[in-house]
Coordinates of N, CA and C in Angstrom, one line a residue:
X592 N -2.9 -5.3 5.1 CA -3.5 -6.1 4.1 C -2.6 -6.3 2.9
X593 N -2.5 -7.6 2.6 CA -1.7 -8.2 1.0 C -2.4 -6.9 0.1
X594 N -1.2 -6.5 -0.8 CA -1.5 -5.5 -2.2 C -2.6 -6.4 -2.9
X595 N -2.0 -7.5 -3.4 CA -2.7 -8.7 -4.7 C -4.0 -8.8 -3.8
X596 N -4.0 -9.0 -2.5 CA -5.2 -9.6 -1.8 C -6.5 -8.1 -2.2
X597 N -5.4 -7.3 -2.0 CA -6.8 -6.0 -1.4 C -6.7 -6.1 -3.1
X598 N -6.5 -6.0 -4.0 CA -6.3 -6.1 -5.4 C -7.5 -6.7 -6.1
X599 N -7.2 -7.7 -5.6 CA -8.4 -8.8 -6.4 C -10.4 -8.6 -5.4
X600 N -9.7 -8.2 -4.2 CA -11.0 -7.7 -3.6 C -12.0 -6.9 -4.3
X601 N -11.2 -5.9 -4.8 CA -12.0 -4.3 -5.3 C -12.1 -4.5 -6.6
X602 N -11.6 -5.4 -7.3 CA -11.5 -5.9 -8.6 C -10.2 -5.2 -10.0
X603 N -10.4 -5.8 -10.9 CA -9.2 -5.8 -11.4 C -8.7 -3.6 -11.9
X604 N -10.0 -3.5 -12.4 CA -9.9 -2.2 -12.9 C -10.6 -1.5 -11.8
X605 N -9.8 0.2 -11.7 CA -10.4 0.9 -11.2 C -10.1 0.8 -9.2
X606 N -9.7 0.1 -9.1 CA -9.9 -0.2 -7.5 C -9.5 0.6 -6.9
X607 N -8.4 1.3 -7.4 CA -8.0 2.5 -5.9 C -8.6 3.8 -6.6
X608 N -9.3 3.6 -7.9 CA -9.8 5.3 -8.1 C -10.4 5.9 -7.0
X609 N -11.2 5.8 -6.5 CA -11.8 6.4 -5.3 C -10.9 7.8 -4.4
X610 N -9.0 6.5 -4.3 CA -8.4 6.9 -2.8 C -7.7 8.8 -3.6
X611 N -8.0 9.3 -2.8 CA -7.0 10.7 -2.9 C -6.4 10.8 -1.6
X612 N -5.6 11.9 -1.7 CA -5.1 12.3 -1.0 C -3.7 12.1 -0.9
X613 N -3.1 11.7 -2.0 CA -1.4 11.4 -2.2 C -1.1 12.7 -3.0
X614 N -1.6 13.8 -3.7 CA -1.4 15.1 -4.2 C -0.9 16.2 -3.2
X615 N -0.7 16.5 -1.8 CA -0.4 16.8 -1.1 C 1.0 17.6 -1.6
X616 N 1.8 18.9 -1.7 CA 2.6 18.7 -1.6 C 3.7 18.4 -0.4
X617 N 3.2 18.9 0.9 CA 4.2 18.6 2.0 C 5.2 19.4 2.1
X618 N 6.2 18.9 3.0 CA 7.6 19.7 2.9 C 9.0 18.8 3.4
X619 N 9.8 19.1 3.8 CA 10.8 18.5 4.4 C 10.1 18.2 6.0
X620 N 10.8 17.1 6.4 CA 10.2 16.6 7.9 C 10.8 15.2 7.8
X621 N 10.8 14.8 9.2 CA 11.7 13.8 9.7 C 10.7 12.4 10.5
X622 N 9.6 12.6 9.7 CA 8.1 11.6 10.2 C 8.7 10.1 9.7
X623 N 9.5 9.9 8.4 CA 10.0 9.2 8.2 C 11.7 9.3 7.6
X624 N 12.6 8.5 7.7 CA 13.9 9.1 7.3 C 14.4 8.4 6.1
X625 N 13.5 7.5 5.4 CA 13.5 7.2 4.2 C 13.5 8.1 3.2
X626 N 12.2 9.2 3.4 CA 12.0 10.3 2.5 C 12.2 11.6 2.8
X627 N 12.1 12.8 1.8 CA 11.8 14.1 2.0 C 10.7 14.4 2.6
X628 N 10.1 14.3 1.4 CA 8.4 15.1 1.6 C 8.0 14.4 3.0
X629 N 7.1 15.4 3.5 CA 5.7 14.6 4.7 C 5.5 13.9 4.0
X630 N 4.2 13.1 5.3 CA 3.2 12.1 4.9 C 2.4 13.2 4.0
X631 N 1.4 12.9 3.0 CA 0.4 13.9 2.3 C -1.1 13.5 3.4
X632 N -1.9 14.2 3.0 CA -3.2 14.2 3.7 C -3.8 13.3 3.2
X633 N -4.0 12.3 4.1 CA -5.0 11.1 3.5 C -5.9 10.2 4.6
X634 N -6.3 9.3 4.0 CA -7.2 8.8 5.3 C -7.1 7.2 5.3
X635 N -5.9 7.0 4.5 CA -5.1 5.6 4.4 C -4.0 5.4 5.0
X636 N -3.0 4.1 4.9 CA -1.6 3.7 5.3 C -1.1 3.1 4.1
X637 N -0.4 3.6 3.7 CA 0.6 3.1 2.6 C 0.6 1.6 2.5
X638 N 0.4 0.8 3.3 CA 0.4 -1.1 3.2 C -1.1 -1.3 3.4
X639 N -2.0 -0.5 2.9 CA -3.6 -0.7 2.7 C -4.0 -0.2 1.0
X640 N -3.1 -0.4 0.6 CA -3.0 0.1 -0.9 C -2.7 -1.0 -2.2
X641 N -2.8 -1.0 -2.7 CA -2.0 -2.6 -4.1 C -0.6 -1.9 -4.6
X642 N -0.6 -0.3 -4.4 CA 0.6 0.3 -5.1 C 1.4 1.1 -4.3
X643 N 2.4 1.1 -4.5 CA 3.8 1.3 -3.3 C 3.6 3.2 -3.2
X644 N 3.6 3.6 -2.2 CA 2.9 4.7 -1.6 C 4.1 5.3 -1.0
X645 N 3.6 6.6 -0.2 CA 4.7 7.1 0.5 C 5.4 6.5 1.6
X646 N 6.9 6.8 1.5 CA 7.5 5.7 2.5 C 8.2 4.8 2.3
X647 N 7.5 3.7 1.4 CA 7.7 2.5 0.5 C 8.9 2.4 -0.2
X648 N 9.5 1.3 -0.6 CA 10.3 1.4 -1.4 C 9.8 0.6 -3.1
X649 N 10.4 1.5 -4.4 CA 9.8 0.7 -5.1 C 10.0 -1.2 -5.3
X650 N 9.1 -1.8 -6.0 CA 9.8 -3.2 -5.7 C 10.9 -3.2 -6.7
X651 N 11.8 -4.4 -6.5 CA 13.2 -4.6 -6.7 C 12.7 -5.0 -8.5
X652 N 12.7 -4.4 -9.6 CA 12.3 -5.0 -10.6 C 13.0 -5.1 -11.4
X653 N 13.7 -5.6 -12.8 CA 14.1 -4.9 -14.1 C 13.5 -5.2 -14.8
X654 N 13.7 -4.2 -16.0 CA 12.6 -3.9 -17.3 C 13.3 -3.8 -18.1
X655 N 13.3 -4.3 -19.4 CA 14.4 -4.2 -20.9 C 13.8 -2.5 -21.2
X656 N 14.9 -1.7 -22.0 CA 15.0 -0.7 -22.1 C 14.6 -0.3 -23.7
X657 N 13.7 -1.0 -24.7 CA 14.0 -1.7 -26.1 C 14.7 -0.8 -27.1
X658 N 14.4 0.6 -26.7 CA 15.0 2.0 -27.5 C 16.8 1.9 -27.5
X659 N 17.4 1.7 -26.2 CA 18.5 1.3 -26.0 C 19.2 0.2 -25.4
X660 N 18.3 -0.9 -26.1 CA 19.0 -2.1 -25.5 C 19.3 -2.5 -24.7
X661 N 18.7 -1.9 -23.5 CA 20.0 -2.1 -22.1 C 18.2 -2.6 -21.6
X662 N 18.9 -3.0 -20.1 CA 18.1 -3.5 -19.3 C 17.9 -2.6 -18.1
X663 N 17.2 -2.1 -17.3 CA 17.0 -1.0 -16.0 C 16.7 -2.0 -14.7
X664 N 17.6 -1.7 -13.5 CA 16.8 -2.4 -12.6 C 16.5 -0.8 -11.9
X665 N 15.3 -0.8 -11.6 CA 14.8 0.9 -10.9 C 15.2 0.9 -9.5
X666 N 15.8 0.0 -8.7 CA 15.9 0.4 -7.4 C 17.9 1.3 -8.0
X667 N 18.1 0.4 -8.8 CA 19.8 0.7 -8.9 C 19.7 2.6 -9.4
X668 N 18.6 3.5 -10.2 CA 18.7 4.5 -10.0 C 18.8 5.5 -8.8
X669 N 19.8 6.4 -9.6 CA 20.9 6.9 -8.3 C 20.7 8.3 -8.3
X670 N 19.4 8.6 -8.8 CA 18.7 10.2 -8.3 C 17.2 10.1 -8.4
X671 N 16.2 10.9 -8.3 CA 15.2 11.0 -8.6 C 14.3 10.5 -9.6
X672 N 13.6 10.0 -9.8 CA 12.3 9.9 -11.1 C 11.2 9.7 -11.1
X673 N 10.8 9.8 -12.0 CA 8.9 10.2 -12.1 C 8.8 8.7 -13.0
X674 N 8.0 7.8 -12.9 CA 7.3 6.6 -13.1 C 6.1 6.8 -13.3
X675 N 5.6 5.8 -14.6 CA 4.3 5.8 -14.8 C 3.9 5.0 -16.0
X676 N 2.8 4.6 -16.3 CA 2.3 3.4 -16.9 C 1.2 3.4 -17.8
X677 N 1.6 2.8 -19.3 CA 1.0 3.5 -19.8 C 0.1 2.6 -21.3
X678 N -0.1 2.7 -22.3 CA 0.1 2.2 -23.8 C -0.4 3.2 -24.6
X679 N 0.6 2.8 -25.9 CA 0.9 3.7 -26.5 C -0.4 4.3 -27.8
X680 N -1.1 3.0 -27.7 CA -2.6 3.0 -28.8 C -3.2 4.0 -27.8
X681 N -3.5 4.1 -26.5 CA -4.1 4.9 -25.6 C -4.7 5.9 -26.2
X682 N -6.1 6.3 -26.3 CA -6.6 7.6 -26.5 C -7.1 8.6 -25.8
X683 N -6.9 8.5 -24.2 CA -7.3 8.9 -23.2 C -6.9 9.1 -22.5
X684 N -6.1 8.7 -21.4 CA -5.6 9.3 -19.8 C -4.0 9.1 -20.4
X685 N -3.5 7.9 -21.0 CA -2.0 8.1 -21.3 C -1.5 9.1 -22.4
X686 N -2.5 9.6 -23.1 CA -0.9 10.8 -24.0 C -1.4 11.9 -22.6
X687 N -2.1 11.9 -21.9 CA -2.6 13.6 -20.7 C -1.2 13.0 -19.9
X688 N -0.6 11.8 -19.3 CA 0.6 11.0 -18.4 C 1.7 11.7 -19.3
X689 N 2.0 11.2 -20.3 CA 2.7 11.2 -21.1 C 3.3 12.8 -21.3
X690 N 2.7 13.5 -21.5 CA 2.4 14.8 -22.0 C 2.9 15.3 -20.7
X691 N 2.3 14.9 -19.4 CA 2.9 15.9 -18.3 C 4.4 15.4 -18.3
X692 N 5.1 14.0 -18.6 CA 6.3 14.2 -18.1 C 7.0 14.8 -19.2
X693 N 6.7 14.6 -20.6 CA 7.4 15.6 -21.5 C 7.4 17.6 -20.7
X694 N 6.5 17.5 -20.5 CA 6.6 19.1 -20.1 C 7.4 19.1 -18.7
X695 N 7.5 18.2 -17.9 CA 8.5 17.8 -16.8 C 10.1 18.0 -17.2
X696 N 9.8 17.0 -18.4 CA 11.6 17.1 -19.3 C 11.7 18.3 -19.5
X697 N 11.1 19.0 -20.3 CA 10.8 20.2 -20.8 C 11.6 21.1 -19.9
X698 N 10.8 21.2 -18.8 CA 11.1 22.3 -17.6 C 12.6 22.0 -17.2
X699 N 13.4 20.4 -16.8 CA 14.0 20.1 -16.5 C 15.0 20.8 -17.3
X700 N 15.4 20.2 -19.0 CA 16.0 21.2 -19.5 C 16.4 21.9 -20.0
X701 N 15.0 23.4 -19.6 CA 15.2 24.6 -19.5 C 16.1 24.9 -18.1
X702 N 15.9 24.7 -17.2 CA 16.0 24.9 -15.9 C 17.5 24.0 -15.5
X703 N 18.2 23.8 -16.5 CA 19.6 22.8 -16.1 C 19.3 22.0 -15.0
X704 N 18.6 20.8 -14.6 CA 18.6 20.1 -14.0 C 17.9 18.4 -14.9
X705 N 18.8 18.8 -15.9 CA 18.2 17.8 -17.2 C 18.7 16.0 -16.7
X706 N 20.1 16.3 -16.0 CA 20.8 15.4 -15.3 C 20.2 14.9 -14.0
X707 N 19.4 15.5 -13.7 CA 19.2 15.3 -12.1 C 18.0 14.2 -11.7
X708 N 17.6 13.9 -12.6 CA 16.1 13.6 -12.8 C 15.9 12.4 -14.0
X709 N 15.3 11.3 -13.5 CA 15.2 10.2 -15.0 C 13.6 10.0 -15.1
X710 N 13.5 9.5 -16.4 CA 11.5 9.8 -16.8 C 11.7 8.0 -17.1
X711 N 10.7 7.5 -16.3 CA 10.5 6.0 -17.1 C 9.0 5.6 -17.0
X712 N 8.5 5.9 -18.4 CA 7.4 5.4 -18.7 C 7.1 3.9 -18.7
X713 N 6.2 3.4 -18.2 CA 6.3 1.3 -18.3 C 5.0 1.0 -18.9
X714 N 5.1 0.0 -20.0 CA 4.2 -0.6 -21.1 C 3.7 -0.9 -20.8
X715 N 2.5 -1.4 -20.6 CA 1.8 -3.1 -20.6 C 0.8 -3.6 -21.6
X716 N 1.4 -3.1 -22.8 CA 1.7 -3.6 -23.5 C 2.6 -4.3 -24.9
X717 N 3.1 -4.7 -24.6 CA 4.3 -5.4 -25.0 C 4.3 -5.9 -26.4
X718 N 3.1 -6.4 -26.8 CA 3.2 -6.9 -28.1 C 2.8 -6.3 -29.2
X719 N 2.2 -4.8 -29.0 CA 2.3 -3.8 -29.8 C 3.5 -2.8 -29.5
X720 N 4.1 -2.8 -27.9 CA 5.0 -1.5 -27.7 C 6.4 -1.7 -27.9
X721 N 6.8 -1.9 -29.3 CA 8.1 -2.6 -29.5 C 8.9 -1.2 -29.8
X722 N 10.2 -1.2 -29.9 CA 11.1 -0.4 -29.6 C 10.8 0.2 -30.8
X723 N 10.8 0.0 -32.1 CA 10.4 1.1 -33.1 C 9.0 1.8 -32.9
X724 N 8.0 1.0 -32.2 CA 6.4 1.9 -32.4 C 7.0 3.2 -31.1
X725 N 7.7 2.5 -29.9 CA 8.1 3.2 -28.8 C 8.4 4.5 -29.7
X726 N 9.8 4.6 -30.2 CA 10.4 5.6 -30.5 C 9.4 6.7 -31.8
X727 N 8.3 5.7 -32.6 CA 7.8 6.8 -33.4 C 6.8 7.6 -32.4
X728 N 6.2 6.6 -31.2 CA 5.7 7.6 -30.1 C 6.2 8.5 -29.7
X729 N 7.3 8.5 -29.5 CA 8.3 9.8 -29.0 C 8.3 11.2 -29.6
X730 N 8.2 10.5 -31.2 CA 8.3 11.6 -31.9 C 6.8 12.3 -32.4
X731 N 5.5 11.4 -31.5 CA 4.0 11.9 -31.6 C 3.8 12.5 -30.8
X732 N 4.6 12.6 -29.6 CA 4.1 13.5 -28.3 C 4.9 14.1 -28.2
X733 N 5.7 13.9 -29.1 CA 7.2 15.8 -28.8 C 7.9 15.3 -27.1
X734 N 8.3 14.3 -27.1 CA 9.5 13.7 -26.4 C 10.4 13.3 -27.0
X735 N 11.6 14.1 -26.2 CA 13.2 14.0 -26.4 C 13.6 12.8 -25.9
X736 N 13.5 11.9 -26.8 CA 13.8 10.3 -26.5 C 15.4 10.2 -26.4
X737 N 16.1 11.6 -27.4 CA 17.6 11.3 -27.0 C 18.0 11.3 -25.9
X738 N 17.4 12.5 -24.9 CA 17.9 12.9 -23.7 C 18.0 11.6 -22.9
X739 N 19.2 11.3 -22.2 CA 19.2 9.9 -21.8 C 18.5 10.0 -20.1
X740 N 17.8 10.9 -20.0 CA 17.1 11.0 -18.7 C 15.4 10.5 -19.1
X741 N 15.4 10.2 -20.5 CA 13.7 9.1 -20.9 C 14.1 8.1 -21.2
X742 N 13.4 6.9 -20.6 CA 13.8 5.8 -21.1 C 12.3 5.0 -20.8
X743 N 11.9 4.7 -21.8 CA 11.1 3.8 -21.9 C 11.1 2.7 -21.6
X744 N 9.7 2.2 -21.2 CA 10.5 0.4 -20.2 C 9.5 -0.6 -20.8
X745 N 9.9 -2.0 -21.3 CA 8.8 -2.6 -21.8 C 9.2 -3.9 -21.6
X746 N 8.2 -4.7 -20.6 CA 8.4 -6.1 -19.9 C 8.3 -6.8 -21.0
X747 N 9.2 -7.8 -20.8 CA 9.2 -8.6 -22.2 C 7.9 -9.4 -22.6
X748 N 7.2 -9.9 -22.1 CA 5.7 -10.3 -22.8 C 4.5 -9.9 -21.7
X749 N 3.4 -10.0 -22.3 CA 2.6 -10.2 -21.6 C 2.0 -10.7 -20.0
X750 N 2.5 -11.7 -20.2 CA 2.6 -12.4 -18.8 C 3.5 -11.3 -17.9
X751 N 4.9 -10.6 -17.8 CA 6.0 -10.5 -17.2 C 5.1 -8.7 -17.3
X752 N 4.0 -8.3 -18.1 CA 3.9 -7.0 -17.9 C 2.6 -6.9 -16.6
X753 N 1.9 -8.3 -17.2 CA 1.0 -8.4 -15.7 C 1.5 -8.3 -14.5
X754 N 2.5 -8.8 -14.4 CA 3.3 -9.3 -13.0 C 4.3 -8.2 -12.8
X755 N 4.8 -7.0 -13.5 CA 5.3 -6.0 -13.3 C 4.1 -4.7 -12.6
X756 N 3.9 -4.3 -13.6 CA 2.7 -3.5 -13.5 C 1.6 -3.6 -12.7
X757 N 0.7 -4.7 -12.9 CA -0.3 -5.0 -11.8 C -0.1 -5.7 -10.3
X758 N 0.5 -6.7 -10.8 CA 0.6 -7.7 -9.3 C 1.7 -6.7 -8.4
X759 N 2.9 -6.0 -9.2 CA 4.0 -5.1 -7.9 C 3.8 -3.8 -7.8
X760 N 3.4 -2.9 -9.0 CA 3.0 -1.7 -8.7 C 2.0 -1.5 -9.0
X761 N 0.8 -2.4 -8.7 CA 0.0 -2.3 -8.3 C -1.6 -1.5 -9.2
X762 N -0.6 -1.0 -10.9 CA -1.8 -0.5 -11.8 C -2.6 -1.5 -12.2
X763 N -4.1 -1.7 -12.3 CA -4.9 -2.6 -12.5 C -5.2 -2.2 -14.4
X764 N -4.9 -3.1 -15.1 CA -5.3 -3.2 -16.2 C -6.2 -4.3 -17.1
X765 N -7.2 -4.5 -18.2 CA -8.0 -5.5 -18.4 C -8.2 -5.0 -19.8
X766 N -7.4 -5.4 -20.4 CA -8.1 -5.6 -22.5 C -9.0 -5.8 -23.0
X767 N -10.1 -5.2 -23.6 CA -11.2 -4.5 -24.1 C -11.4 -4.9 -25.3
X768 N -12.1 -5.2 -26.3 CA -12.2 -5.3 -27.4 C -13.5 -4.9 -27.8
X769 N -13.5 -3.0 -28.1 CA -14.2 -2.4 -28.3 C -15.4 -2.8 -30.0
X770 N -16.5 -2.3 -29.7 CA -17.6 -2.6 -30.9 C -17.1 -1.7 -32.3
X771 N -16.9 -0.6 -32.0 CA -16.6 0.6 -32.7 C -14.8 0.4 -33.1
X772 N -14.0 -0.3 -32.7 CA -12.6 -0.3 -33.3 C -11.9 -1.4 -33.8
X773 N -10.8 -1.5 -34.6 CA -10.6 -2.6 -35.1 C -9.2 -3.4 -34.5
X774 N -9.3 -2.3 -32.9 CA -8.2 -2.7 -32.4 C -8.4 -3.1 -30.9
X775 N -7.9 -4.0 -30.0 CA -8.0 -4.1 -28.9 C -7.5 -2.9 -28.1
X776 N -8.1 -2.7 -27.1 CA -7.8 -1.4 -26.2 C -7.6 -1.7 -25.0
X777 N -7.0 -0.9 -23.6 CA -6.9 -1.2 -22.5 C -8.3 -0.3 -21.6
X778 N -8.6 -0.9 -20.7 CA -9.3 -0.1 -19.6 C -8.2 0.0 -18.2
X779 N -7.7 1.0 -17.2 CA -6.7 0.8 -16.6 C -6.8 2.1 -15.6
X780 N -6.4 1.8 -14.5 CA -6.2 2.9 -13.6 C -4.7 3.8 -14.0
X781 N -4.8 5.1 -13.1 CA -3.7 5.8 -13.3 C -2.5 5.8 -12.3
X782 N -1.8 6.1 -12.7 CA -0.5 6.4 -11.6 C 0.6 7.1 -12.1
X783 N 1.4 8.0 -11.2 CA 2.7 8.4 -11.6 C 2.7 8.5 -9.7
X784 N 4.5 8.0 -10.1 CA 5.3 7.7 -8.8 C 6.4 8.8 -8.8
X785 N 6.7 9.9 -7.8 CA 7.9 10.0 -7.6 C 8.6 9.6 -6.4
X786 N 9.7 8.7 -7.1 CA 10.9 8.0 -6.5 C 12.4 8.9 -5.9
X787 N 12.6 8.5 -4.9 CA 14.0 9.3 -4.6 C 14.8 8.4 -5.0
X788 N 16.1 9.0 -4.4 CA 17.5 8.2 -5.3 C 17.8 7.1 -4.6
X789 N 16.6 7.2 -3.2 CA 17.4 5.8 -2.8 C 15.9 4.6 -3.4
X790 N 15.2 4.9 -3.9 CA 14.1 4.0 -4.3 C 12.7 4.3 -3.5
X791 N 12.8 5.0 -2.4 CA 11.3 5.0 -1.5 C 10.5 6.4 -2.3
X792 N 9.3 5.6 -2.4 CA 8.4 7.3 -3.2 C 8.2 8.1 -2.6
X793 N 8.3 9.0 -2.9 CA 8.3 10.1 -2.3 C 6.5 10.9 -2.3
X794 N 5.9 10.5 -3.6 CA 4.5 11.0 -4.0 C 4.2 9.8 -4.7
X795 N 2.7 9.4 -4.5 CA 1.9 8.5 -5.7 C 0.5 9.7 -5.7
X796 N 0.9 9.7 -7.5 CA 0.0 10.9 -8.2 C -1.3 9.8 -9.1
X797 N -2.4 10.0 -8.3 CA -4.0 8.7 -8.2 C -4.0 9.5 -9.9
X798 N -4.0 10.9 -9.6 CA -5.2 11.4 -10.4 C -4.5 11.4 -12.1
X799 N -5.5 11.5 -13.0 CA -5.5 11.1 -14.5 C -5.0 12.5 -14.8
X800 N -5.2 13.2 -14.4 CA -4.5 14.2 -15.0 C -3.4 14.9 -14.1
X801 N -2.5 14.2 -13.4 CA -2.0 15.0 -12.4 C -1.4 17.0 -12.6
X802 N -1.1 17.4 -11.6 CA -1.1 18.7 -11.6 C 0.7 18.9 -11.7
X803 N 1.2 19.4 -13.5 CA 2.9 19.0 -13.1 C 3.2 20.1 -12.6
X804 N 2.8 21.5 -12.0 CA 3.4 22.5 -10.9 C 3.4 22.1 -9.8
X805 N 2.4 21.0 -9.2 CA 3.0 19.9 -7.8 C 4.3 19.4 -8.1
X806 N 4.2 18.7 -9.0 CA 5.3 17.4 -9.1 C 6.7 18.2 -9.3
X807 N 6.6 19.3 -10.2 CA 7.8 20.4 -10.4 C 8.3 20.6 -9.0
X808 N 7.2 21.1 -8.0 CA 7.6 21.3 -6.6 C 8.0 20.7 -5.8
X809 N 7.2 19.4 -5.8 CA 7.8 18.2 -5.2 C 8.8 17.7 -5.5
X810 N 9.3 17.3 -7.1 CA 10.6 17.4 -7.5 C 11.7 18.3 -6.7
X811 N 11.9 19.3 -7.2 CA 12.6 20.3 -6.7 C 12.9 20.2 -5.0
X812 N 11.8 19.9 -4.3 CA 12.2 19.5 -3.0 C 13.1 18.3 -2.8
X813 N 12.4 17.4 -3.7 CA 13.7 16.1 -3.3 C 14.9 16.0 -3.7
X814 N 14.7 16.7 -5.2 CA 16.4 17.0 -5.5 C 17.3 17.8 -4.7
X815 N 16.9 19.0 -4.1 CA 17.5 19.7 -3.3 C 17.6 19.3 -1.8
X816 N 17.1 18.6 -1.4 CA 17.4 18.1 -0.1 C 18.7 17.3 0.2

């Protein structure tokens, strides 16, 4: 099934909440020779999904970097990373995202493997997540924005964040304009991706709060393999 197809089926927000079973840690195995880890326990196929799954490779994208100017294409990273999607007004599921990969960095370097490993958070939204609100974020969640292993990603408008975010990887997002606030808000599913160094994921983490002694573990398997 088309990602966009099964996408717009199940509707914009919310559509894969349901699916588990990508939490799995697994181990080394030769089921596929793209990745490390197994397949995880599930009751899907990775091309029955809107968002790139185990096996998969991420799609071919680039994203401006606005903290450092530069531009990222994510297939061209050349070790492991943890992906995930987010905004930064968020009062709910993204500083809990947020927070696990700071304590990811964290661990990383305590544990000298600060080099091994890159963190890219991705915006969708754009016209508030500009490279200064980015960076005072950094300094609200106690992320080492120096460490050049975080890099924040932010599609240049609106349009280009829909078509990043939802139409390729597959997060369903829909803007809100709550009774109670004087600001527009997002409603949005969750995800964190870990990527190997050649681009195919290794884990898609559904859940809002994922568990970072998985991903630490699963990490550590991919790096070391």
């Amino acid at each position: 099934m088309d990602r966009r197809t099964f996408l717009r089926s199940t509707g914009a927000v919310g559509a894969v909440a349901g699916f588990t079973g990508c939490l799995g840690s697994g181990g080394l195995g030769d089921s596929n020779p793209d990745v490390v880890l197994e397949e995880p326990d599930r009751e899907f196929e990775s091309g029955d999904v809107p968002y790139p799954a185990w096996g998969e490779r991420i799609p071919d994208v680039t994203v401006p970097a606005p903290v450092e100017s530069r531009e990222i294409r994510l297939r061209d990273v050349e070790q492991p990373s943890l992906l995930t999607f987010f905004y930064s007004h968020c009062q709910t599921v993204c500083p809990v995202l947020i927070s696990m990969q700071r304590n990811i960095q964290a661990h990383a370097q305590n544990n000298r493997y600060s080099d091994a490993v890159s963190f890219f958070p991705i915006t969708f939204d754009p016209t508030r997540d500009t490279a200064e609100r980015l960076q005072t974020y950094a300094e609200e969640m106690n992320v080492d924005a120096d460490d050049e292993n975080w890099q924040f990603l932010r599609p240049a408008s609106k349009d280009r964040a829909k078509t990043v975010v939802q139409d390729q990887f597959g997060v369903a997002f829909r803007r809100t304009e709550p009774e109670d606030m004087e600001m527009y808000m997002f409603t949005h599913s969750a995800l964190t991706l870990l990527v190997n160094a050649d681009g195919f994921v290794e884990r898609a983490y559904r859940s809002k709060s994922p568990d970072q002694e998985t991903i630490i573990s699963d990490l550590e398997t991919v790096r070391n393999a």
